[in-house]
Amino acid sequence: MEPHELTVAEASQLIREGKLTPTRLLDSILKRIDALEPTLAAWVTLA
């Protein structure tokens, strides 16, 4: 399972346990946005 597929509760638990870093979670989410954005066109600006 990729980090972007986790629920907030699951991600939070893994971060507390040291099994997932916030940086890894954010990277996974940003890559997912990048992959889907051409189809969804949901973002005007992503800073």
mmCIF file of N, CA and C in Angstrom:
data_model
loop_
_atom_site.group_PDB
_atom_site.id
_atom_site.type_symbol
_atom_site.label_atom_id
_atom_site.label_comp_id
_atom_site.label_asym_id
_atom_site.label_seq_id
_atom_site.Cartn_x
_atom_site.Cartn_y
_atom_site.Cartn_z
ATOM 1 N N MET A 1 0.842 -1.175 0.000
ATOM 2 C CA MET A 1 0.000 0.000 0.000
ATOM 3 C C MET A 1 0.890 1.243 0.000
ATOM 4 N N GLU A 2 0.559 2.160 -0.867
ATOM 5 C CA GLU A 2 1.298 3.420 -0.944
ATOM 6 C C GLU A 2 0.801 4.376 0.137
ATOM 7 N N PRO A 3 1.678 5.253 0.636
ATOM 8 C CA PRO A 3 1.267 6.178 1.695
ATOM 9 C C PRO A 3 0.042 7.017 1.350
ATOM 10 N N HIS A 4 -0.120 7.412 0.080
ATOM 11 C CA HIS A 4 -1.282 8.231 -0.275
ATOM 12 C C HIS A 4 -2.600 7.457 -0.160
ATOM 13 N N GLU A 5 -2.540 6.148 -0.045
ATOM 14 C CA GLU A 5 -3.736 5.320 0.087
ATOM 15 C C GLU A 5 -4.179 5.144 1.545
ATOM 16 N N LEU A 6 -3.359 5.582 2.479
ATOM 17 C CA LEU A 6 -3.668 5.428 3.899
ATOM 18 C C LEU A 6 -4.743 6.409 4.346
ATOM 19 N N THR A 7 -5.499 6.023 5.353
ATOM 20 C CA THR A 7 -6.394 6.978 5.991
ATOM 21 C C THR A 7 -5.547 7.897 6.866
ATOM 22 N N VAL A 8 -6.131 8.994 7.297
ATOM 23 C CA VAL A 8 -5.408 9.908 8.182
ATOM 24 C C VAL A 8 -5.020 9.183 9.466
ATOM 25 N N ALA A 9 -5.921 8.382 10.007
ATOM 26 C CA ALA A 9 -5.638 7.645 11.243
ATOM 27 C C ALA A 9 -4.484 6.664 11.043
ATOM 28 N N GLU A 10 -4.484 5.954 9.919
ATOM 29 C CA GLU A 10 -3.408 4.998 9.642
ATOM 30 C C GLU A 10 -2.067 5.709 9.473
ATOM 31 N N ALA A 11 -2.066 6.793 8.706
ATOM 32 C CA ALA A 11 -0.828 7.541 8.487
ATOM 33 C C ALA A 11 -0.302 8.101 9.801
ATOM 34 N N SER A 12 -1.198 8.640 10.607
ATOM 35 C CA SER A 12 -0.806 9.199 11.901
ATOM 36 C C SER A 12 -0.168 8.138 12.790
ATOM 37 N N GLN A 13 -0.766 6.974 12.822
ATOM 38 C CA GLN A 13 -0.236 5.879 13.640
ATOM 39 C C GLN A 13 1.152 5.462 13.159
ATOM 40 N N LEU A 14 1.315 5.316 11.854
ATOM 41 C CA LEU A 14 2.612 4.915 11.310
ATOM 42 C C LEU A 14 3.679 5.974 11.562
ATOM 43 N N ILE A 15 3.297 7.240 11.497
ATOM 44 C CA ILE A 15 4.252 8.315 11.792
ATOM 45 C C ILE A 15 4.659 8.257 13.256
ATOM 46 N N ARG A 16 3.693 8.067 14.155
ATOM 47 C CA ARG A 16 4.010 7.958 15.586
ATOM 48 C C ARG A 16 4.934 6.783 15.864
ATOM 49 N N GLU A 17 4.740 5.681 15.146
ATOM 50 C CA GLU A 17 5.559 4.479 15.339
ATOM 51 C C GLU A 17 6.916 4.575 14.638
ATOM 52 N N GLY A 18 7.139 5.636 13.891
ATOM 53 C CA GLY A 18 8.398 5.798 13.173
ATOM 54 C C GLY A 18 8.500 4.956 11.913
ATOM 55 N N LYS A 19 7.378 4.420 11.441
ATOM 56 C CA LYS A 19 7.368 3.573 10.253
ATOM 57 C C LYS A 19 7.109 4.365 8.974
ATOM 58 N N LEU A 20 6.722 5.610 9.122
ATOM 59 C CA LEU A 20 6.450 6.492 7.994
ATOM 60 C C LEU A 20 6.866 7.894 8.403
ATOM 61 N N THR A 21 7.522 8.590 7.496
ATOM 62 C CA THR A 21 7.887 9.974 7.804
ATOM 63 C C THR A 21 6.871 10.906 7.148
ATOM 64 N N PRO A 22 6.664 12.074 7.736
ATOM 65 C CA PRO A 22 5.776 13.053 7.102
ATOM 66 C C PRO A 22 6.255 13.425 5.695
ATOM 67 N N THR A 23 7.568 13.460 5.505
ATOM 68 C CA THR A 23 8.122 13.785 4.189
ATOM 69 C C THR A 23 7.746 12.730 3.165
ATOM 70 N N ARG A 24 7.841 11.475 3.533
ATOM 71 C CA ARG A 24 7.469 10.364 2.629
ATOM 72 C C ARG A 24 5.986 10.424 2.292
ATOM 73 N N LEU A 25 5.147 10.724 3.276
ATOM 74 C CA LEU A 25 3.709 10.836 3.049
ATOM 75 C C LEU A 25 3.419 11.973 2.076
ATOM 76 N N LEU A 26 3.992 13.135 2.315
ATOM 77 C CA LEU A 26 3.762 14.285 1.446
ATOM 78 C C LEU A 26 4.263 14.011 0.036
ATOM 79 N N ASP A 27 5.423 13.394 -0.092
ATOM 80 C CA ASP A 27 5.963 13.062 -1.408
ATOM 81 C C ASP A 27 5.007 12.151 -2.172
ATOM 82 N N SER A 28 4.457 11.162 -1.491
ATOM 83 C CA SER A 28 3.516 10.241 -2.114
ATOM 84 C C SER A 28 2.247 10.972 -2.565
ATOM 85 N N ILE A 29 1.748 11.859 -1.730
ATOM 86 C CA ILE A 29 0.540 12.621 -2.063
ATOM 87 C C ILE A 29 0.796 13.539 -3.260
ATOM 88 N N LEU A 30 1.928 14.228 -3.263
ATOM 89 C CA LEU A 30 2.241 15.132 -4.371
ATOM 90 C C LEU A 30 2.434 14.374 -5.684
ATOM 91 N N LYS A 31 3.033 13.196 -5.634
ATOM 92 C CA LYS A 31 3.191 12.383 -6.841
ATOM 93 C C LYS A 31 1.834 11.923 -7.364
ATOM 94 N N ARG A 32 0.932 11.600 -6.455
ATOM 95 C CA ARG A 32 -0.417 11.177 -6.859
ATOM 96 C C ARG A 32 -1.169 12.337 -7.507
ATOM 97 N N ILE A 33 -1.051 13.522 -6.914
ATOM 98 C CA ILE A 33 -1.673 14.708 -7.507
ATOM 99 C C ILE A 33 -1.105 14.936 -8.905
ATOM 100 N N ASP A 34 0.209 14.842 -9.042
ATOM 101 C CA ASP A 34 0.862 15.054 -10.330
ATOM 102 C C ASP A 34 0.368 14.052 -11.374
ATOM 103 N N ALA A 35 0.146 12.816 -10.960
ATOM 104 C CA ALA A 35 -0.311 11.781 -11.886
ATOM 105 C C ALA A 35 -1.754 11.999 -12.333
ATOM 106 N N LEU A 36 -2.600 12.491 -11.438
ATOM 107 C CA LEU A 36 -4.022 12.635 -11.750
ATOM 108 C C LEU A 36 -4.422 14.011 -12.265
ATOM 109 N N GLU A 37 -3.607 15.007 -12.032
ATOM 110 C CA GLU A 37 -3.975 16.385 -12.377
ATOM 111 C C GLU A 37 -4.314 16.594 -13.852
ATOM 112 N N PRO A 38 -3.579 16.015 -14.787
ATOM 113 C CA PRO A 38 -3.948 16.236 -16.193
ATOM 114 C C PRO A 38 -5.379 15.786 -16.515
ATOM 115 N N THR A 39 -5.854 14.763 -15.845
ATOM 116 C CA THR A 39 -7.207 14.262 -16.074
ATOM 117 C C THR A 39 -8.246 15.044 -15.290
ATOM 118 N N LEU A 40 -7.950 15.336 -14.035
ATOM 119 C CA LEU A 40 -8.926 15.981 -13.157
ATOM 120 C C LEU A 40 -8.984 17.499 -13.301
ATOM 121 N N ALA A 41 -7.854 18.111 -13.560
ATOM 122 C CA ALA A 41 -7.760 19.580 -13.636
ATOM 123 C C ALA A 41 -8.397 20.224 -12.404
ATOM 124 N N ALA A 42 -8.009 19.738 -11.241
ATOM 125 C CA ALA A 42 -8.605 20.198 -9.986
ATOM 126 C C ALA A 42 -7.825 21.326 -9.330
ATOM 127 N N TRP A 43 -6.591 21.535 -9.728
ATOM 128 C CA TRP A 43 -5.741 22.537 -9.077
ATOM 129 C C TRP A 43 -5.423 23.663 -10.040
ATOM 130 N N VAL A 44 -5.545 24.882 -9.573
ATOM 131 C CA VAL A 44 -5.103 26.036 -10.342
ATOM 132 C C VAL A 44 -3.622 26.241 -10.076
ATOM 133 N N THR A 45 -3.244 26.215 -8.794
ATOM 134 C CA THR A 45 -1.858 26.386 -8.376
ATOM 135 C C THR A 45 -1.564 25.441 -7.230
ATOM 136 N N LEU A 46 -0.432 24.787 -7.301
ATOM 137 C CA LEU A 46 0.035 23.938 -6.213
ATOM 138 C C LEU A 46 1.421 24.426 -5.857
ATOM 139 N N ALA A 47 1.512 25.114 -4.721
ATOM 140 C CA ALA A 47 2.784 25.733 -4.337
ATOM 141 C C ALA A 47 3.624 24.802 -3.503
#
